[in-house]
Short mmCIF file of C-alpha atoms in Angstrom, two decimals:
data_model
loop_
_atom_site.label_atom_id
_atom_site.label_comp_id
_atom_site.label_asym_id
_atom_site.label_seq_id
_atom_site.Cartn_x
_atom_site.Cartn_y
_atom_site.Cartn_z
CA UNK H 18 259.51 210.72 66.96
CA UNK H 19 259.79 212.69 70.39
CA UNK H 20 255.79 211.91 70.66
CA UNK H 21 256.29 208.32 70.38
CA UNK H 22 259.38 208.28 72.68
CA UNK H 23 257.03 210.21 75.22
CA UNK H 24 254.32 207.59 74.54
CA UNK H 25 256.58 204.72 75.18
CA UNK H 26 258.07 206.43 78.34
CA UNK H 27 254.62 206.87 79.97
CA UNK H 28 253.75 203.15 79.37
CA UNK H 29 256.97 201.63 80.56
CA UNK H 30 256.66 203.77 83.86
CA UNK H 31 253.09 202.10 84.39
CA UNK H 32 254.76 198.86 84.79
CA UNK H 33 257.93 200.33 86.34
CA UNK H 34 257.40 198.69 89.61
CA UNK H 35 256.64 195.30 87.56
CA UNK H 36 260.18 195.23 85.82
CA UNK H 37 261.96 196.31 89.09
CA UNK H 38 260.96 193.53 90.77
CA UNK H 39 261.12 191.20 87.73
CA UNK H 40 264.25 192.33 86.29
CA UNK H 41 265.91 192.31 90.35
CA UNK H 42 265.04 189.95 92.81
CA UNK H 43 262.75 187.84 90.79
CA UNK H 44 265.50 187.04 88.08
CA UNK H 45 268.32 186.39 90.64
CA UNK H 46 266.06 183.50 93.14
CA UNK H 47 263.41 182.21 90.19
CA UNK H 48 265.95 179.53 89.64
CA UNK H 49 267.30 178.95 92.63
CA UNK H 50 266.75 175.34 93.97
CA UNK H 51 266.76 176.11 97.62
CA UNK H 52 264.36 179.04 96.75
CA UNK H 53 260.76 178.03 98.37
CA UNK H 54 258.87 180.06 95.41
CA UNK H 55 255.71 181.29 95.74
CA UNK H 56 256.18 184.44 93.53
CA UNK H 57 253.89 183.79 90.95
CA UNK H 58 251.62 181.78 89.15
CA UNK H 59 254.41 179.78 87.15
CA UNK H 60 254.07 175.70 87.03
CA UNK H 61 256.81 174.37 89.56
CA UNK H 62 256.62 170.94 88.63
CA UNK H 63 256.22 169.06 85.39
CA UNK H 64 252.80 169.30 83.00
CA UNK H 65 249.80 167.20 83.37
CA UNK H 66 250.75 164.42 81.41
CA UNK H 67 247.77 164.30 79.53
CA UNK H 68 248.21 168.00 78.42
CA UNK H 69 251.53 166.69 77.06
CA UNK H 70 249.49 163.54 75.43
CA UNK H 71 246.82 165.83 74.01
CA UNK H 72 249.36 167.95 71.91
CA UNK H 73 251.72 165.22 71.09
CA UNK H 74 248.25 163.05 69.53
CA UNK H 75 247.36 166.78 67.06
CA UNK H 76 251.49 167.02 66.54
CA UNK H 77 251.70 164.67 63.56
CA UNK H 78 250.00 166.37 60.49
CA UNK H 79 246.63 165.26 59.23
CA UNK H 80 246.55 167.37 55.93
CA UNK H 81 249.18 169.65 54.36
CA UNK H 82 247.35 172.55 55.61
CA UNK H 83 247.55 171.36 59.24
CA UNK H 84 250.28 173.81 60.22
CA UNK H 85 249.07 176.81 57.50
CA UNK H 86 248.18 180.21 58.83
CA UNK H 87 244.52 179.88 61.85
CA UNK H 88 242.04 182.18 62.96
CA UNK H 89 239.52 180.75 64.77
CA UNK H 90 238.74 177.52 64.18
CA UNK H 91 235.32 176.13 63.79
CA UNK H 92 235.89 173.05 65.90
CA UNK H 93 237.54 175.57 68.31
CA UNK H 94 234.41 177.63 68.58
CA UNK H 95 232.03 175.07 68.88
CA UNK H 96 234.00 173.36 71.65
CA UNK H 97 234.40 177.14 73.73
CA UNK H 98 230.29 177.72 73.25
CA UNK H 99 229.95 174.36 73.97
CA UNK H 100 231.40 174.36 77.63
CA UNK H 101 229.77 178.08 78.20
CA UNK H 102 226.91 176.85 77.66
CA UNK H 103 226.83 174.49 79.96
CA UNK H 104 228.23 175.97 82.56
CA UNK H 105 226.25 179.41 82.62
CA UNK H 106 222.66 177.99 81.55
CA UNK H 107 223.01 180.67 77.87
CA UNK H 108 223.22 179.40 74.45
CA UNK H 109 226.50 180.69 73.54
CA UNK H 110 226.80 181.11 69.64
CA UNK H 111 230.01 179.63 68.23
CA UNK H 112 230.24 182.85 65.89
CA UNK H 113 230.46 185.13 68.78
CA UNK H 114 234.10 182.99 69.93
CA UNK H 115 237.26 184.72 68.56
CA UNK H 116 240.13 182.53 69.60
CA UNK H 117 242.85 184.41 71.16
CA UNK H 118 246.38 183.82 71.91
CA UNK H 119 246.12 183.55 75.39
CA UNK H 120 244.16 185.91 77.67
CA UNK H 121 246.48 189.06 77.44
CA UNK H 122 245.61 189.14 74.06
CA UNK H 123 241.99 188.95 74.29
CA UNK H 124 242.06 191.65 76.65
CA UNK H 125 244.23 193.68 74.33
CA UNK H 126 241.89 193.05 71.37
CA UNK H 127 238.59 193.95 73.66
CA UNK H 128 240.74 197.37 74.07
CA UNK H 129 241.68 197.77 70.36
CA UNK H 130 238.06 197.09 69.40
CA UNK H 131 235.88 199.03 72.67
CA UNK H 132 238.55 202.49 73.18
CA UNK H 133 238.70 205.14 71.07
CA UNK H 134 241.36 207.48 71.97
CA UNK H 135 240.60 209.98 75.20
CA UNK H 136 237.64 207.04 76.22
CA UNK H 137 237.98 206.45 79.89
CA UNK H 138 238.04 202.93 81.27
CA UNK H 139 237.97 202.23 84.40
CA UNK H 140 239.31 198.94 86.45
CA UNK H 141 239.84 198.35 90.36
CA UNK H 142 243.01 198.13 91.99
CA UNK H 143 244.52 195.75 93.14
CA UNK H 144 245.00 195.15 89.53
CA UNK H 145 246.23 192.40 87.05
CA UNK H 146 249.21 193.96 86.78
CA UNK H 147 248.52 195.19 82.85
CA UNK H 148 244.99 196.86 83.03
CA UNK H 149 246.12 200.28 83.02
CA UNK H 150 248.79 199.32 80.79
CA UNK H 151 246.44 198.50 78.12
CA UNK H 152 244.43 201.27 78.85
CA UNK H 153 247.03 203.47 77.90
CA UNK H 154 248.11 201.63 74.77
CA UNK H 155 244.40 201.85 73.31
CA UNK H 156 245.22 205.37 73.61
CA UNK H 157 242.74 205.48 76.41
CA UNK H 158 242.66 207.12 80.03
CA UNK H 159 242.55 204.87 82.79
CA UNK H 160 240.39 205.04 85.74
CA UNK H 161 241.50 203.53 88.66
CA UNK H 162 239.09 202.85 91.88
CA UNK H 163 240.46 201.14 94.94
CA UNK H 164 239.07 197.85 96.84
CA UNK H 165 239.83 198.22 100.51
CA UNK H 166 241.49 195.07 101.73
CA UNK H 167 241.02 192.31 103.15
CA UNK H 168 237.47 191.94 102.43
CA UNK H 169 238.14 193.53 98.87
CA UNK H 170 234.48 194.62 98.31
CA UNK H 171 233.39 196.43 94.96
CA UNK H 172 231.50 200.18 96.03
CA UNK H 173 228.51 200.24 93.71
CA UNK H 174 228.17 203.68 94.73
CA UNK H 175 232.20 204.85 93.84
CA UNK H 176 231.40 203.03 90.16
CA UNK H 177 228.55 205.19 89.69
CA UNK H 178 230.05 208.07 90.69
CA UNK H 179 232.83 207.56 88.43
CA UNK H 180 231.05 206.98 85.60
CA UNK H 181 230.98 209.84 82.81
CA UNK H 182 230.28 210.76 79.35
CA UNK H 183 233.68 209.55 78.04
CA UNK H 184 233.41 205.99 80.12
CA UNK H 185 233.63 203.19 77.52
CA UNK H 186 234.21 200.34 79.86
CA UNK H 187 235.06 198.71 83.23
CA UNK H 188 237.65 195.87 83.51
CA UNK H 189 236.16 193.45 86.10
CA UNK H 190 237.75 190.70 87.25
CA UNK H 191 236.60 187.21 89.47
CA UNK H 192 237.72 185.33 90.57
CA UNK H 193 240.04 188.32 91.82
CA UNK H 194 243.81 188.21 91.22
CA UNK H 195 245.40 189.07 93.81
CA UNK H 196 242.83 188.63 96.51
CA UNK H 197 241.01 185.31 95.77
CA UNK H 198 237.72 186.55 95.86
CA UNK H 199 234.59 184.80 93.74
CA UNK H 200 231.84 187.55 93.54
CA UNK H 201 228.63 186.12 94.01
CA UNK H 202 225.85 186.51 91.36
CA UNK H 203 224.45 189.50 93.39
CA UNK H 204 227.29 191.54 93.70
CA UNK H 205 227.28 190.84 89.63
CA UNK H 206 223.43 191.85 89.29
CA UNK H 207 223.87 195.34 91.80
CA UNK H 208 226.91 195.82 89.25
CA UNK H 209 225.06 195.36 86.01
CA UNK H 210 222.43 197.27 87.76
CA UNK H 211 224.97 200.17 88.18
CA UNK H 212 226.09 199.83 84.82
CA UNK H 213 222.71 199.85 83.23
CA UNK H 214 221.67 202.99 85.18
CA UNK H 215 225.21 204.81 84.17
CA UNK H 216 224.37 203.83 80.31
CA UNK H 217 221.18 205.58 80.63
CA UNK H 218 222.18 208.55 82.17
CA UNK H 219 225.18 209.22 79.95
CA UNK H 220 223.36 207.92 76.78
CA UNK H 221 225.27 205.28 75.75
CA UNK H 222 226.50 201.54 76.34
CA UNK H 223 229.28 201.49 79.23
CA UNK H 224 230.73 197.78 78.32
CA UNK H 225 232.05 195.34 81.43
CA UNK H 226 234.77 193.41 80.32
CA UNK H 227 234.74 190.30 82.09
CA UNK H 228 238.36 189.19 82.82
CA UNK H 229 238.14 185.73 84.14
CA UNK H 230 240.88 183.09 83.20
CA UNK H 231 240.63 181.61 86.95
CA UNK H 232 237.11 181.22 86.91
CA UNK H 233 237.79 176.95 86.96
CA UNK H 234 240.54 177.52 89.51
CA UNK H 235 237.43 176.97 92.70
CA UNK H 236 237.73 176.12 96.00
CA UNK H 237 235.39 174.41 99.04
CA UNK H 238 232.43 173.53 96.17
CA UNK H 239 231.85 177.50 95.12
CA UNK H 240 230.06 178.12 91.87
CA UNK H 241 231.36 180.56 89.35
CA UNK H 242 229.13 183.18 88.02
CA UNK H 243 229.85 185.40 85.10
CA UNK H 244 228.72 189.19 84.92
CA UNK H 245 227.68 187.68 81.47
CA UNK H 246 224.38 186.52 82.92
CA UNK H 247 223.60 189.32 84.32
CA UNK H 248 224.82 192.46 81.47
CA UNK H 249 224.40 191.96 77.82
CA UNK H 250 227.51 194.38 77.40
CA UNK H 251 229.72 192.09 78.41
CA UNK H 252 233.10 190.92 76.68
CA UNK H 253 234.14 187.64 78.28
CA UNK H 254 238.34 187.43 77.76
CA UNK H 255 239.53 184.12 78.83
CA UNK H 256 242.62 182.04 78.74
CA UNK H 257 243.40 178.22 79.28
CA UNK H 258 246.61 178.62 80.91
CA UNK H 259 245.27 179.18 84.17
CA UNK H 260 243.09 175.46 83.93
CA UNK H 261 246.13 173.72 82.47
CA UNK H 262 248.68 175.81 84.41
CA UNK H 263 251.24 175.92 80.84
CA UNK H 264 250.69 180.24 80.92
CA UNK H 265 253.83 179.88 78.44
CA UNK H 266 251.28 178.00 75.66
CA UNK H 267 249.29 180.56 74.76
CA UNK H 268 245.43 180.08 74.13
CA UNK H 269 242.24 181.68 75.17
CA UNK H 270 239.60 183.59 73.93
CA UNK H 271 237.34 186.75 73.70
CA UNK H 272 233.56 186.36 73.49
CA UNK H 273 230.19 187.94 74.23
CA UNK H 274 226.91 186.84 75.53
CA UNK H 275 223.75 185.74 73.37
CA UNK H 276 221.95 188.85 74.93
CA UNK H 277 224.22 190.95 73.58
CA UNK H 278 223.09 193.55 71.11
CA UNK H 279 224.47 193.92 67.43
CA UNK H 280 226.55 191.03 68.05
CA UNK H 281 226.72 189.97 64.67
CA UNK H 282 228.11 193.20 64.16
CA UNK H 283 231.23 193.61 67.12
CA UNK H 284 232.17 189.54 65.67
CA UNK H 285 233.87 191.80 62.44
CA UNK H 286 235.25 194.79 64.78
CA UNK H 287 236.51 191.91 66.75
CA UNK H 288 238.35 189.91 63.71
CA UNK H 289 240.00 193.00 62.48
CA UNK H 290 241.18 194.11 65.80
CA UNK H 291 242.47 190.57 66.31
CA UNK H 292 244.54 191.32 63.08
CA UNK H 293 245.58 195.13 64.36
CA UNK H 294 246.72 193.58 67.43
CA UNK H 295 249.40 191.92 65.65
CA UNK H 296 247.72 188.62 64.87
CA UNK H 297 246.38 187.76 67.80
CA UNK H 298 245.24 184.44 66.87
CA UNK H 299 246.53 180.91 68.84
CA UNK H 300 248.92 178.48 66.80
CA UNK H 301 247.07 175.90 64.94
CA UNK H 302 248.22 172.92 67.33
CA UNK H 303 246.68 174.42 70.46
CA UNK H 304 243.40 174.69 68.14
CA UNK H 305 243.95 171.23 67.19
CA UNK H 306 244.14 170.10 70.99
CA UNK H 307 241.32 171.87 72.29
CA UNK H 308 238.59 169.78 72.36
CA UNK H 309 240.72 167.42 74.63
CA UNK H 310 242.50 170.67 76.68
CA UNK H 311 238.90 172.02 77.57
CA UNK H 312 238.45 168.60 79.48
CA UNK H 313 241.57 168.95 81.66
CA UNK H 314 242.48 170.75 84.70
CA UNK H 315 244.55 171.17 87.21
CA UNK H 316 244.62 169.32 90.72
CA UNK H 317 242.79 171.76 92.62
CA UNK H 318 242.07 169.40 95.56
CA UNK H 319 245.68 169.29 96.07
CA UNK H 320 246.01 173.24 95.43
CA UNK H 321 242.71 173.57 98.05
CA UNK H 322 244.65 171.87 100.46
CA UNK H 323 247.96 173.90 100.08
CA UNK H 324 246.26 176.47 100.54
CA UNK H 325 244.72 175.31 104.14
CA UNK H 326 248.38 174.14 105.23
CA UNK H 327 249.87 177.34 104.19
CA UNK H 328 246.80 180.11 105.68
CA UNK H 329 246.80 178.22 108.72
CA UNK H 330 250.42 177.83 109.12
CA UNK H 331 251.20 181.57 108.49
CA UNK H 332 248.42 182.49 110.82
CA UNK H 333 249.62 180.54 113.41
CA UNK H 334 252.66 182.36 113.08
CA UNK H 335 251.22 185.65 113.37
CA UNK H 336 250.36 187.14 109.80
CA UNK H 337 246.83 187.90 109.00
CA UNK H 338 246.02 186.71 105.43
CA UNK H 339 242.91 186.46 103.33
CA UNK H 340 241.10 183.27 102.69
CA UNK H 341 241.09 182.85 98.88
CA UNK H 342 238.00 181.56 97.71
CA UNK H 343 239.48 181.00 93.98
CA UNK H 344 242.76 181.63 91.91
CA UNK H 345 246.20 180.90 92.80
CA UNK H 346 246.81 183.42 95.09
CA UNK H 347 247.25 183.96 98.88
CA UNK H 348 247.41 187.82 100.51
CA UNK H 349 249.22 188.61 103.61
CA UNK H 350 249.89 191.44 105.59
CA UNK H 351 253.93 192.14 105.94
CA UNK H 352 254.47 192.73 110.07
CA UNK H 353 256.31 196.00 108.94
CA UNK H 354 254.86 198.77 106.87
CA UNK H 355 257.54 198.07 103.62
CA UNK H 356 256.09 195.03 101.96
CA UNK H 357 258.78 195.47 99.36
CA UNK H 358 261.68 195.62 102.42
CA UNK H 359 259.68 192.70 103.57
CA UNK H 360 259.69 190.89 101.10
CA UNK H 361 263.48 191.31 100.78
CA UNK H 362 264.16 189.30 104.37
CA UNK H 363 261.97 186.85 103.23
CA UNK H 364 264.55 186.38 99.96
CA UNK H 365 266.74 186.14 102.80
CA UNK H 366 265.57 183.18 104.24
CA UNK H 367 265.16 181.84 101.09
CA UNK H 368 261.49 182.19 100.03
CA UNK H 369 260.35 184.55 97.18
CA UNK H 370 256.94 185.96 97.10
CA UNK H 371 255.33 188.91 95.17
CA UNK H 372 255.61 192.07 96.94
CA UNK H 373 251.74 193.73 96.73
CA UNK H 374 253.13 197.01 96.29
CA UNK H 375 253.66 195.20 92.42
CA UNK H 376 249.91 194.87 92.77
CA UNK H 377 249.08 198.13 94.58
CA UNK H 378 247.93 196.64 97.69
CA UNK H 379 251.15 198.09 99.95
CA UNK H 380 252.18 196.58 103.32
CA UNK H 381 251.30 192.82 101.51
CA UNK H 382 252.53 190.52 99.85
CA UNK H 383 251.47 188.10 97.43
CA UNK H 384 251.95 184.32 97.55
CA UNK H 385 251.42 181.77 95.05
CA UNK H 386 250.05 178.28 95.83
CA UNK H 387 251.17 177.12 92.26
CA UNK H 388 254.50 176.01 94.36
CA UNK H 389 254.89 172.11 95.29
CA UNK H 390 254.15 170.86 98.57
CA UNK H 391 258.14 170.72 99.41
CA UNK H 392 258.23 174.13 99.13
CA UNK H 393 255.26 175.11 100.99
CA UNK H 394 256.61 172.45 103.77
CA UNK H 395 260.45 174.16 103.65
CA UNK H 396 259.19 177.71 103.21
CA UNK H 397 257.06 177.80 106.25
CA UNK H 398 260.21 178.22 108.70
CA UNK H 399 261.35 180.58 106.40
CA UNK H 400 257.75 182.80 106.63
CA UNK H 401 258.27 182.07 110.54
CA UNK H 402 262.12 183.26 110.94
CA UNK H 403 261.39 186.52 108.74
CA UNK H 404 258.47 187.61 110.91
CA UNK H 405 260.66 187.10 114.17
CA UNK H 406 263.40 188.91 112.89
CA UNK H 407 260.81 191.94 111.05
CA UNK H 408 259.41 192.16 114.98
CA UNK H 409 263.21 192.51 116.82
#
């Protein structure tokens, strides 16, 4: 029992700074109506209503078996491979989708299925706040590398050097939460280059697991490109909520390339790890939905265009900031060292935002363009009064 206790301690203080901040300031403004919120990537206004018309039309049962235990649904498949297809120029195979529920658990099942315990995976930081989380409950060790803001830049020749023996896999990520960046296909090709080299020299398959629920969520025309067409051993994970911003309906998926080897093979280590995961299949009425769900998204115009009032607002007022090129997400330096004390006078003048220590990026913060227009429009006098008073 003491090992398990010691197990449980080690991952809850790998997301300790997560639940301070979500368990403290987070949980006493989230609801506040004067709040201008721009913590993260919740919905602040009300669903798409055709995401609400597309799961009320699959609500009313078409056959008593309509609601009965799902894995992954044919229709499901067909309608993921369908739109990968066409938007990387591959043949995806239907058989190689296993439906997930939502994109945490794809990622957890790639771990269950890729780590065996003491296998070293390594992700860059600034994280997704759960990669070395996960890590650690595969029973792996995580291996963190560090991109240097504000440009955010992956070091082909730190990967390399980090690469050993026990590497199973790298967690990659683009477009890049926190930072907004949309790695172009050669960045991808010098990584898969990297990796390829690594594989040889250690003897065996170092797998890139693709974590890309924002790769729809595009700004000024760019073109997303997965590491998928450029390194057969790559796990794609994937989750709608980001497209159809409802994170709290949980559907995505896990799925490799057609390049892939023994891919017929990892589709059975996949379905049993989706069942050692806890069942981490998505309810049948999600399924059901899909094939209209894949066709919607958010307004990302409108987003586009919060996020050029917002940049050039807050750089008017003195912060530098990046330039997001995809996701949510906005990054700003804090005019004091303490993001976190920062980001507590900002809570003063009423508007919340994601301290980047939370994302281990300290001295920013992290803002969310998933708020309305109001509250971009009221929190910019807030963003201006905090960094007057932070400069007193």
């Amino acid at each position: 029992m003491a090992t398990v206790v010691r197990s449980i301690d080690r991952l809850r203080d790998s997301i300790a700074p997560f639940l301070a901040f979500f368990t403290g300031p987070f949980a006493k403004l989230n609801k506040n109506p004067d709040v201008a919120n721009f913590a993260v990537g919740n919905p602040q206004d009300y669903p798409m209503p055709a995401y609400v018309d597309a799961l009320r039309e699959q609500l009313v049962p078409r056959r008593r078996d309509w609601f009965a235990y799902k894995d992954s649904e044919p229709k499901s498949q067909i309608t993921v491979a369908r739109g990968l297809s066409k938007r990387t120029g591959m043949k995806w195979d239907p058989a190689d989708v296993a439906m997930t529920n939502g994109g945490f658990a794809a990622l957890a099942v790639a771990m269950r299925a890729l780590v065996e315990p003491g296998d070293e995976v390594i992700f860059l930081s600034p994280p997704w706040f759960f990669y070395e989380f996960m890590v650690l409950a595969a029973g792996g060790v995580p291996v963190r590398l560090h991109l240097a803001p504000p440009a955010f830049e992956p070091d082909m020749a730190e990967i390399a050097a980090a690469i050993t023996p026990r590497t199973r896999a790298l967690i990659f990520n683009s477009p890049h939460n926190p930072s907004g960046r949309v790695y172009p296909l050669e960045t991808l090709q010098a990584l898969a280059a990297t990796l390829t080299d690594a594989s040889a020299r250690i003897g065996h398959p170092v797998y890139l697991i693709s974590d890309e629920p924002y790769n729809r969520i595009l700004f000024d025309g760019r073109d997303f490109h997965t590491p998928a067409e450029a390194y057969p051993h790559t796990v794609v994970t994937y989750s709608y909520g980001k497209q159809l911003l409802a994170p709290g309906m949980r559907i995505g998926y896990l799925t490799v390339p057609p390049t892939m080897p023994d891919r017929e093979a990892f589709r059975e280590t996949i379905f049993v790890a989706q069942f050692a995961t806890g069942y981490a299949f998505p309810n049948a009425l999600l399924q059901h939905a899909l094939e209209d769900l894949e066709k919607l998204i958010i307004d990302i115009p409108g987003m586009q265009r919060r996020r050029d009032r917002l940049v050039g607002a807050l750089r008017e007022i003195g912060y530098e900031t990046t330039m997001p090129e995809g996701t949510f997400y906005v990054m700003a330096r804090a005019p004091i060292a303490d993001d976190v004390a920062f980001s507590d006078l900002l809570a003063k003048h009423r508007v919340l935002v994601l301290p980047g220590t939370i994302v281990e990026v300290p001295g920013w913060f992290r803002i969310s363009l998933t708020a309305t227009d109001e509250m971009v429009e009221r929190g910019i006098p807030g963003f201006a009064a905090a960094y007057a008073e932070a400069g007193q």
